[in-house]
mmCIF file of C-alpha atoms in Angstrom:
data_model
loop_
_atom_site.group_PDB
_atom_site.id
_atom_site.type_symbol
_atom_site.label_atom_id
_atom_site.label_comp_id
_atom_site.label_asym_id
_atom_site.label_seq_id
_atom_site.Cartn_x
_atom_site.Cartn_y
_atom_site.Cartn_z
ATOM 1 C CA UNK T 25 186.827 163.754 -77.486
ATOM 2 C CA UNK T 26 185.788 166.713 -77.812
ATOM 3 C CA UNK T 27 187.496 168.226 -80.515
ATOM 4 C CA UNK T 28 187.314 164.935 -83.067
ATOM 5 C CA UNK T 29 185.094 165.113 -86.176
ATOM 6 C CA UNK T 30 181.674 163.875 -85.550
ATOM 7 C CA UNK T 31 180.227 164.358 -89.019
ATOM 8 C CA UNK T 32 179.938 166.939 -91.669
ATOM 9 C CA UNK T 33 176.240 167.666 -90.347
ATOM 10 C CA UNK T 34 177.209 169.003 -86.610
ATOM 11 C CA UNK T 35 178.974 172.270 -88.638
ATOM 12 C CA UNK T 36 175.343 173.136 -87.827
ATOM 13 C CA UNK T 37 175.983 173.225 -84.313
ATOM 14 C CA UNK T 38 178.346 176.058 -84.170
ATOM 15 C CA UNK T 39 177.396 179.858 -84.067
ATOM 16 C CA UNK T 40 177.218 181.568 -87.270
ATOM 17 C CA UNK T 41 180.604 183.123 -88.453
ATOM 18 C CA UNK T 42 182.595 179.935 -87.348
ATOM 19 C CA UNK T 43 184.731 178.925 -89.814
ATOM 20 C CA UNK T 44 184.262 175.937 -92.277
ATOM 21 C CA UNK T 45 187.845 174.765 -93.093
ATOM 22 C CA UNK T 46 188.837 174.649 -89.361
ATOM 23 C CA UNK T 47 185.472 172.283 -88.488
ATOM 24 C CA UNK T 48 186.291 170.687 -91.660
ATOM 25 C CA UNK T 49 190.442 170.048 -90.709
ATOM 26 C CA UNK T 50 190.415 169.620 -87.069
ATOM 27 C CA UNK T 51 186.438 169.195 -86.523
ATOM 28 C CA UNK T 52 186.242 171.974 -83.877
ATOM 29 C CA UNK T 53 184.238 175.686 -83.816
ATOM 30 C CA UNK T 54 185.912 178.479 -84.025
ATOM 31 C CA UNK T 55 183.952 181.519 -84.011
ATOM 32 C CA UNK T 56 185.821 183.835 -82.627
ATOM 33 C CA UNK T 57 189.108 186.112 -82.761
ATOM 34 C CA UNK T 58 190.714 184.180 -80.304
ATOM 35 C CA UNK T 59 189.757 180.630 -81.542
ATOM 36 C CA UNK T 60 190.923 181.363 -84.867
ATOM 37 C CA UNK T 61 194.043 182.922 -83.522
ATOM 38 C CA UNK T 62 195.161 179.912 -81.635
ATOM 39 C CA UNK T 63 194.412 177.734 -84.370
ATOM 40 C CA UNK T 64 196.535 180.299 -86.800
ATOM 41 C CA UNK T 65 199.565 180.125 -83.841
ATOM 42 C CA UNK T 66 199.259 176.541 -83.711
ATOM 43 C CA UNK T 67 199.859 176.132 -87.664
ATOM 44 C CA UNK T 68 202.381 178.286 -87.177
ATOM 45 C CA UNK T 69 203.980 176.342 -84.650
ATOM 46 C CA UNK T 70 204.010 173.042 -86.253
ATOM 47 C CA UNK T 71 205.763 174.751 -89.048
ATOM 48 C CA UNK T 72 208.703 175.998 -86.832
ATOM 49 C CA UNK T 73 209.202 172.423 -85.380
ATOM 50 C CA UNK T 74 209.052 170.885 -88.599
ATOM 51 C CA UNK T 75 212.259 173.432 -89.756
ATOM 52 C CA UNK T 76 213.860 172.951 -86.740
ATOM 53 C CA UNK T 77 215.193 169.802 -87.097
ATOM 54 C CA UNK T 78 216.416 170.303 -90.603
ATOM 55 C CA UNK T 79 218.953 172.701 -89.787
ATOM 56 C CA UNK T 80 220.718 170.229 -87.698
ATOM 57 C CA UNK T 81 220.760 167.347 -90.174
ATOM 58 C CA UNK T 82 222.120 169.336 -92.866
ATOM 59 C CA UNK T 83 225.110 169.948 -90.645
ATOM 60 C CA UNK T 84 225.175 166.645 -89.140
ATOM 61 C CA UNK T 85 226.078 165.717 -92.454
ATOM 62 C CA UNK T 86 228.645 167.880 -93.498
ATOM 63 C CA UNK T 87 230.424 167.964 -90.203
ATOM 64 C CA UNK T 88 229.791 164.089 -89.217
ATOM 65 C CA UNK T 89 230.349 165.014 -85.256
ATOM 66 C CA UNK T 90 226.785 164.721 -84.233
ATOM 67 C CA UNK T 91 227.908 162.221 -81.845
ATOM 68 C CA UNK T 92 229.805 164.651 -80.127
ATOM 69 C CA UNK T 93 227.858 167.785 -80.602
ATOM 70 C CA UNK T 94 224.614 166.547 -79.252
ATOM 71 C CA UNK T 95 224.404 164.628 -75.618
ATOM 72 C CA UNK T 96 223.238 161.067 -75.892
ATOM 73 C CA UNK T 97 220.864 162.172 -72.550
ATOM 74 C CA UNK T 98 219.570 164.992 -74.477
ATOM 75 C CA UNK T 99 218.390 163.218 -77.295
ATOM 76 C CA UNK T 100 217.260 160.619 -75.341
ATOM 77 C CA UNK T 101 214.962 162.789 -72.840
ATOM 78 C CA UNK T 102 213.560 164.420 -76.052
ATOM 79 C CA UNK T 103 212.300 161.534 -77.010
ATOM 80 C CA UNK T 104 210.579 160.249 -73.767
ATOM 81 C CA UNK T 105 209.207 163.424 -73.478
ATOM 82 C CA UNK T 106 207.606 163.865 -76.919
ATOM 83 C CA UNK T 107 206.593 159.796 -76.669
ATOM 84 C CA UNK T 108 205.291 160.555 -73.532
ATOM 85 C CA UNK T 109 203.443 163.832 -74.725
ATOM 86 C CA UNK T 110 201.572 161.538 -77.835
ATOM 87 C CA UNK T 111 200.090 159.121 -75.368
ATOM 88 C CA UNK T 112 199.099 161.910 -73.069
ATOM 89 C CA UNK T 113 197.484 164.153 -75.385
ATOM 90 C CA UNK T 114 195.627 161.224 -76.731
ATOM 91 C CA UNK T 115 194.274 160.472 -73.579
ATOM 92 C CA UNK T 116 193.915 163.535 -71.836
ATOM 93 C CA UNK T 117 191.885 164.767 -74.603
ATOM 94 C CA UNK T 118 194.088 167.746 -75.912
ATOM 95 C CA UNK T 119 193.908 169.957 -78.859
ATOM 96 C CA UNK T 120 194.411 167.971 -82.121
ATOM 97 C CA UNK T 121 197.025 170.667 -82.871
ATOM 98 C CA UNK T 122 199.193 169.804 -80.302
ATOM 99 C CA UNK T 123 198.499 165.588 -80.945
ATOM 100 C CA UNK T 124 199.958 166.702 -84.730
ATOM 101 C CA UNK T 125 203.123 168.361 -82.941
ATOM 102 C CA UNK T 126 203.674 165.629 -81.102
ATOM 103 C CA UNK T 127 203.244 162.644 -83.752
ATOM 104 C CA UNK T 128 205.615 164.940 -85.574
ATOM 105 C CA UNK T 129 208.286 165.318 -83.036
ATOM 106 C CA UNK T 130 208.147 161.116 -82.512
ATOM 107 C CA UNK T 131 209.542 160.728 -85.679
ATOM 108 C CA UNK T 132 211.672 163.579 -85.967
ATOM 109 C CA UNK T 133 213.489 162.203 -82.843
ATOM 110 C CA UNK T 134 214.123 159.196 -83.700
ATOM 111 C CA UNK T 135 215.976 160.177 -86.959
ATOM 112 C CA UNK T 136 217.902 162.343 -85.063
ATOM 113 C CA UNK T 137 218.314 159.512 -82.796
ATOM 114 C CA UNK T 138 219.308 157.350 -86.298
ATOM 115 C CA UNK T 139 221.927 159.827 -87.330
ATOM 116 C CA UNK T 140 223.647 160.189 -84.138
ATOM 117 C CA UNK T 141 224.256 156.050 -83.707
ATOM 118 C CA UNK T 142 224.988 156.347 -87.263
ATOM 119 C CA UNK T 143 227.899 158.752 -86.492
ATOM 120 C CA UNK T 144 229.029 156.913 -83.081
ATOM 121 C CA UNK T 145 228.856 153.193 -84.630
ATOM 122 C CA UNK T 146 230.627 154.506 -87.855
ATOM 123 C CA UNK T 147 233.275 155.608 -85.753
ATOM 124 C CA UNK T 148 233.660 153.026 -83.047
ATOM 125 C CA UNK T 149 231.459 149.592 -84.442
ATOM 126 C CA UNK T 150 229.744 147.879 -81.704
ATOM 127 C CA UNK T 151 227.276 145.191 -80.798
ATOM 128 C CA UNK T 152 224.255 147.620 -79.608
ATOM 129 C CA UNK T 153 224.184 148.857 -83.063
ATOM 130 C CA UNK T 154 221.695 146.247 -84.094
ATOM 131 C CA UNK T 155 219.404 145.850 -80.703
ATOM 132 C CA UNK T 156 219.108 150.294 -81.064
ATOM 133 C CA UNK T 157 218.199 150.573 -84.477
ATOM 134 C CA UNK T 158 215.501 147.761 -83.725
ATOM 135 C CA UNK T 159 214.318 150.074 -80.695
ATOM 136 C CA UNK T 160 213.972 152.895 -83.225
ATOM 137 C CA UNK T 161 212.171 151.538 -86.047
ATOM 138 C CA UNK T 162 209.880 149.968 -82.892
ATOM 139 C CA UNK T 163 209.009 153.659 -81.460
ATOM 140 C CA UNK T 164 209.060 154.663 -85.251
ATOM 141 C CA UNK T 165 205.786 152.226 -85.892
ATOM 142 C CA UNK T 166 204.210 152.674 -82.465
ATOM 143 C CA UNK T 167 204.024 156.753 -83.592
ATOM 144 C CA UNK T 168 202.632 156.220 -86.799
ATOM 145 C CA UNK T 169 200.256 153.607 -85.583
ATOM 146 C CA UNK T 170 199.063 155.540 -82.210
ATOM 147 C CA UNK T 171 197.184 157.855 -84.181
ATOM 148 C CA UNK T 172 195.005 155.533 -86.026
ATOM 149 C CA UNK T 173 194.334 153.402 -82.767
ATOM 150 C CA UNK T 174 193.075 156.076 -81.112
ATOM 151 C CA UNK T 175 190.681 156.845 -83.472
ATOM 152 C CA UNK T 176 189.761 153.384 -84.343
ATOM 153 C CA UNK T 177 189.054 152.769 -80.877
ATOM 154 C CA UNK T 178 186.846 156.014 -79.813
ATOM 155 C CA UNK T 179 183.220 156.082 -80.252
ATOM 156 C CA UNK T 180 181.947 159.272 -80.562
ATOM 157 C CA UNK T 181 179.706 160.787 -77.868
ATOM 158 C CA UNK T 182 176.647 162.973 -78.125
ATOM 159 C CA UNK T 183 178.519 165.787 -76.257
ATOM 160 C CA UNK T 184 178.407 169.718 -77.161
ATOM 161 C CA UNK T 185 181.180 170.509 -79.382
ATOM 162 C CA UNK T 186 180.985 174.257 -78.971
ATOM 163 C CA UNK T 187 183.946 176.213 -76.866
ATOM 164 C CA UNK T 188 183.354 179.688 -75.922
ATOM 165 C CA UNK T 189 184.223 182.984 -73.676
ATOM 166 C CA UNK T 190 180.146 183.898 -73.656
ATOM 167 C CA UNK T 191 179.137 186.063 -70.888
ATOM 168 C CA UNK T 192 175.579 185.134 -70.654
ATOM 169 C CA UNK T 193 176.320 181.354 -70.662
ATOM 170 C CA UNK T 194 175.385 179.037 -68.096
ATOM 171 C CA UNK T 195 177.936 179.832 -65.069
ATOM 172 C CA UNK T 196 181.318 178.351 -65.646
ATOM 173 C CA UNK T 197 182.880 175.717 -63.431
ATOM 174 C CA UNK T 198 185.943 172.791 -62.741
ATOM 175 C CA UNK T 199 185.622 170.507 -65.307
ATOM 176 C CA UNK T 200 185.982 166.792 -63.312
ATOM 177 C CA UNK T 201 188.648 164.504 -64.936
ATOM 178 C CA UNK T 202 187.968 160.987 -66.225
ATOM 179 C CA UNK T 203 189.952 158.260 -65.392
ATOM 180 C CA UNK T 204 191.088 158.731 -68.675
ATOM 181 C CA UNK T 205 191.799 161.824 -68.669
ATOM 182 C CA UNK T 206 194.279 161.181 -65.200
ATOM 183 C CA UNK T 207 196.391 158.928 -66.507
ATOM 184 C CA UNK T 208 196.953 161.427 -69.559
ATOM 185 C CA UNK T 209 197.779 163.857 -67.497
ATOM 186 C CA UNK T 210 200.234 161.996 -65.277
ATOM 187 C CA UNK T 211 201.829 160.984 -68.572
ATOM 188 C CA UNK T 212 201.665 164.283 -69.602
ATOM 189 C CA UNK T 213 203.405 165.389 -66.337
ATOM 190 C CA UNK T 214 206.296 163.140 -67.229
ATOM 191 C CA UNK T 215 206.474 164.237 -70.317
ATOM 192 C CA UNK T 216 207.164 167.993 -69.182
ATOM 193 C CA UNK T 217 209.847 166.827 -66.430
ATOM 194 C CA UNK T 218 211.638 164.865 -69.068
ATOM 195 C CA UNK T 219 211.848 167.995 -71.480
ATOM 196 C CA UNK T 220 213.140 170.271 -68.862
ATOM 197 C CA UNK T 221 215.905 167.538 -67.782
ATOM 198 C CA UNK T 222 216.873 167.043 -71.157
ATOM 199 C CA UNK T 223 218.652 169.768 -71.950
ATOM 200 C CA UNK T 224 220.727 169.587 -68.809
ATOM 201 C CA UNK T 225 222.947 167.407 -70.004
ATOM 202 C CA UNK T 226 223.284 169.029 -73.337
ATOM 203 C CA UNK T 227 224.078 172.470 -71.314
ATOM 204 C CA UNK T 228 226.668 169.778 -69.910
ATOM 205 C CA UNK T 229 228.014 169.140 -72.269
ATOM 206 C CA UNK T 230 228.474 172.332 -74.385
ATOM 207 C CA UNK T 231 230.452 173.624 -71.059
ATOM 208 C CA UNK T 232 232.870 170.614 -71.351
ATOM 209 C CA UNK T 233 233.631 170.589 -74.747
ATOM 210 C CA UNK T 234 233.840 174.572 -74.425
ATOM 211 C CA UNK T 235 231.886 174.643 -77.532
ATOM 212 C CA UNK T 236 228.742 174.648 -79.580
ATOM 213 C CA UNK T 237 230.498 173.248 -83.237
ATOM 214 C CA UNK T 238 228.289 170.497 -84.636
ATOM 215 C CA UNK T 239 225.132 172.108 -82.998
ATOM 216 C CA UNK T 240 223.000 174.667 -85.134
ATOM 217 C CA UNK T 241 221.731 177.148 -83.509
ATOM 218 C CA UNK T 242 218.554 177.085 -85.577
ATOM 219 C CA UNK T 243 217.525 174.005 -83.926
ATOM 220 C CA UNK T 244 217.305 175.583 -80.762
ATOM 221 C CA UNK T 245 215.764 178.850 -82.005
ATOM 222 C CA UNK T 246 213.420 177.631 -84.446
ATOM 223 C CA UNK T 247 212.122 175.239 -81.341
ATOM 224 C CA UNK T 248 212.066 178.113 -78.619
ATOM 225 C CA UNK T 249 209.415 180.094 -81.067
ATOM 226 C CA UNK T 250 207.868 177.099 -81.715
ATOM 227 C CA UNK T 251 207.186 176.619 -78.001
ATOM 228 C CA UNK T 252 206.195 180.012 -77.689
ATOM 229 C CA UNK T 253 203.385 179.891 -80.041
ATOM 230 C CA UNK T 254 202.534 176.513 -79.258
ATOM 231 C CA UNK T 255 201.945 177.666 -75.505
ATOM 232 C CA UNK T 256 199.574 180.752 -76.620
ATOM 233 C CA UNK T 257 197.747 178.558 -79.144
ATOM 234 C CA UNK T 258 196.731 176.592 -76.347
ATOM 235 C CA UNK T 259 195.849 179.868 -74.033
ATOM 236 C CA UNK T 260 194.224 181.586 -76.548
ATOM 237 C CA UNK T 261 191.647 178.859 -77.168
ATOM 238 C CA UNK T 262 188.506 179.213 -75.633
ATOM 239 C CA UNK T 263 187.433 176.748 -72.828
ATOM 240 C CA UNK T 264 184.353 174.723 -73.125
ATOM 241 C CA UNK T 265 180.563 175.075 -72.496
ATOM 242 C CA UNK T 266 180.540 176.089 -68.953
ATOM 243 C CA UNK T 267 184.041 175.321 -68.199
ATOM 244 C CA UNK T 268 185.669 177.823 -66.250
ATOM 245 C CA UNK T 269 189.183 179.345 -67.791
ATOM 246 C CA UNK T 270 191.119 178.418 -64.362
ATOM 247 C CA UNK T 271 189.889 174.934 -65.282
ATOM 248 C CA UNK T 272 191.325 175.022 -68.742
ATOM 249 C CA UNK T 273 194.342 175.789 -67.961
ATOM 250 C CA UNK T 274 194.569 173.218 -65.469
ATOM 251 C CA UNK T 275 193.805 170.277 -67.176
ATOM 252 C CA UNK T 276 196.511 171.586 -70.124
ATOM 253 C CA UNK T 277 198.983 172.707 -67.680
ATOM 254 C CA UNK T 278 201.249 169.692 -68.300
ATOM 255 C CA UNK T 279 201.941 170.974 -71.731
ATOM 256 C CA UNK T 280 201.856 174.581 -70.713
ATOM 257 C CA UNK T 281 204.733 173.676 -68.421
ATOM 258 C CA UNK T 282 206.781 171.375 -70.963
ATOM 259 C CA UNK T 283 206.298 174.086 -73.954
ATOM 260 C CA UNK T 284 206.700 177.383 -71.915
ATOM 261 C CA UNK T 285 209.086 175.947 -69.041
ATOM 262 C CA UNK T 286 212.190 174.887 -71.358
ATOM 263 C CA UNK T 287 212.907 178.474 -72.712
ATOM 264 C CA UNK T 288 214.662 179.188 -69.749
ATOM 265 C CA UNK T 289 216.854 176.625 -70.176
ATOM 266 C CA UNK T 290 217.157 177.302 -74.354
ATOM 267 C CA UNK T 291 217.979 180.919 -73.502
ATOM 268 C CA UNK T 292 220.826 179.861 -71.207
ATOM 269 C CA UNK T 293 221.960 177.072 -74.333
ATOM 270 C CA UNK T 294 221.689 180.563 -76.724
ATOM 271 C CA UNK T 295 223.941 182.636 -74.400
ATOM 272 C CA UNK T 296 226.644 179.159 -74.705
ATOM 273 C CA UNK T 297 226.296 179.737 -78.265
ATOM 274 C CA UNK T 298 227.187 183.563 -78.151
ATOM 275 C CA UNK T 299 229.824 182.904 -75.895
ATOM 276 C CA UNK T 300 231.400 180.039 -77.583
ATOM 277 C CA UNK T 301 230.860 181.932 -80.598
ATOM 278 C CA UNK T 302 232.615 185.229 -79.495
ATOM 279 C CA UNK T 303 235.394 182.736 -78.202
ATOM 280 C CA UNK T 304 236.341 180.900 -81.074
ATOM 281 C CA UNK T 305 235.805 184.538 -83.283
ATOM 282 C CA UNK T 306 238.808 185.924 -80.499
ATOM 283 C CA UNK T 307 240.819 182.985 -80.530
ATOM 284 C CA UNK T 308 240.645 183.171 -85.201
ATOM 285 C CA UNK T 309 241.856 186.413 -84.761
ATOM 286 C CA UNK T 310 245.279 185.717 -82.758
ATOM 287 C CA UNK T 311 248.432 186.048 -84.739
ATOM 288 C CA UNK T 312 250.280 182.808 -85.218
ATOM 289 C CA UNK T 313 253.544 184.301 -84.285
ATOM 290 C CA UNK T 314 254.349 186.899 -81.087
ATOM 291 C CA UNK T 315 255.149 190.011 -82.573
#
């Protein structure tokens, strides 16, 4: 893969001015504004998803409704999607910044997943409680244990590590997929169809219950910049050695489509959140006696 470390010796390799900490971190050049910029974006990123959740687990615990707050489909298509997104990006040869996001996000979801049974079984005790919580401590070791797999198992290849816009480079062109790289990127298609179902059922459900109370809204605006800059980290990269920049984007549009596509549907969750908001603001305000 192109972007994995192949020793401390290939630094060589890239043009003068790259920088040493990124080769040394993520074992990639970056040379330029724009490589540095997407790597800066893609920090940034990381750091919004991490604070994302935390919002919502503070008030999961103070208002112990997260079983009613949150749909069960919702939390359920996150997941898929970001499992879905690790194996893909593993395979299909992505950024390491957005294999990080996505190891993240594994285990994030599945303690939200934790405190939302944790809620519902606490409430109502059932029989499923057991058989779940084994499912989730399951997808909680298969996304630790992914990562070092993957790297266990790939030999590195005497390929050209270099990316870069350079005008007097060899003329750019389609970059052919591996087999490997196809079955990535079908996974990766699911993942980005699961994301934008998922929060159907959560707009669902905040139009039933008339309300947002038990969400936080920082969990749904700390992830919609998060997908932001984690879309332009990945456009402002530069393509390979004569890779064309049509051909870039193809073979990341997958996670183009599951980062960028879902703020229309957060934006339309936001505008529940003012309305609900406004509503329950108007309905505070009404004397408890006619005049």
């Amino acid at each position: 893969m192109v972007w994995r470390k192949l020793g401390s010796s290939n630094f060589s390799s890239c043009p003068n001015g790259s920088s040493q900490w990124i080769w040394d971190v993520f074992g990639e050049c970056a040379w330029d504004g724009w490589d540095k910029a997407s790597v800066g974006l893609g920090l940034i990123s990381i750091l919004c998803f991490a604070a994302s959740t935390l919002p919502q687990y503070i008030k999961a615990c103070k208002m112990g409704n997260m079983d009613q707050a949150l749909s069960l489909w919702f939390l359920l298509g996150w997941i898929g999607g970001d499992s879905c997104n690790l194996i893909g990006s593993f395979l299909a040869d992505q950024l390491p910044l957005q294999t990080y996001t996505a190891v993240y996000y594994v285990l994030a979801d599945v303690l939200m997943l934790s405190l939302y049974f944790h809620y519902k079984f606490k409430k109502r005790p059932s029989l499923w409680s057991a058989p779940i919580n084994s499912v989730l401590l399951f997808t909680l070791g298969v996304a630790c244990t992914a990562p070092l797999l993957s790297s266990a198992g790939l030999v590195a290849a005497p390929r050209e590590v270099f990316r870069g816009r350079m005008l007097l480079s060899v003329e750019p062109g389609n970059k052919p997929f591996t087999q490997q790289e196809i079955i990535g990127f079908v996974i990766g298609s699911v993942s980005s169809m699961l994301y934008l179902l998922s929060r159907l059922p959560q707009i669902r459900t905040n139009f039933l219950r008339k309300s947002t109370q038990g969400i936080s809204y920082s969990l749904f605006a700390l992830v919609m910049l998060g997908n932001t800059l984690y879309g332009l980290s990945v456009l402002l990269k530069n393509p390979e050695v004569g890779q064309s920049e049509g051909s870039y984007v193809l073979h990341h549009l997958p996670w183009l489509v599951g980062s960028l596509g879902v703020l229309l549907l957060d934006t339309i969750v936001s505008f529940r959140f003012l309305i609900y908001r406004d509503a329950a603001t108007s309905s505070e305000r009404q004397p408890l006696l006619p005049s």
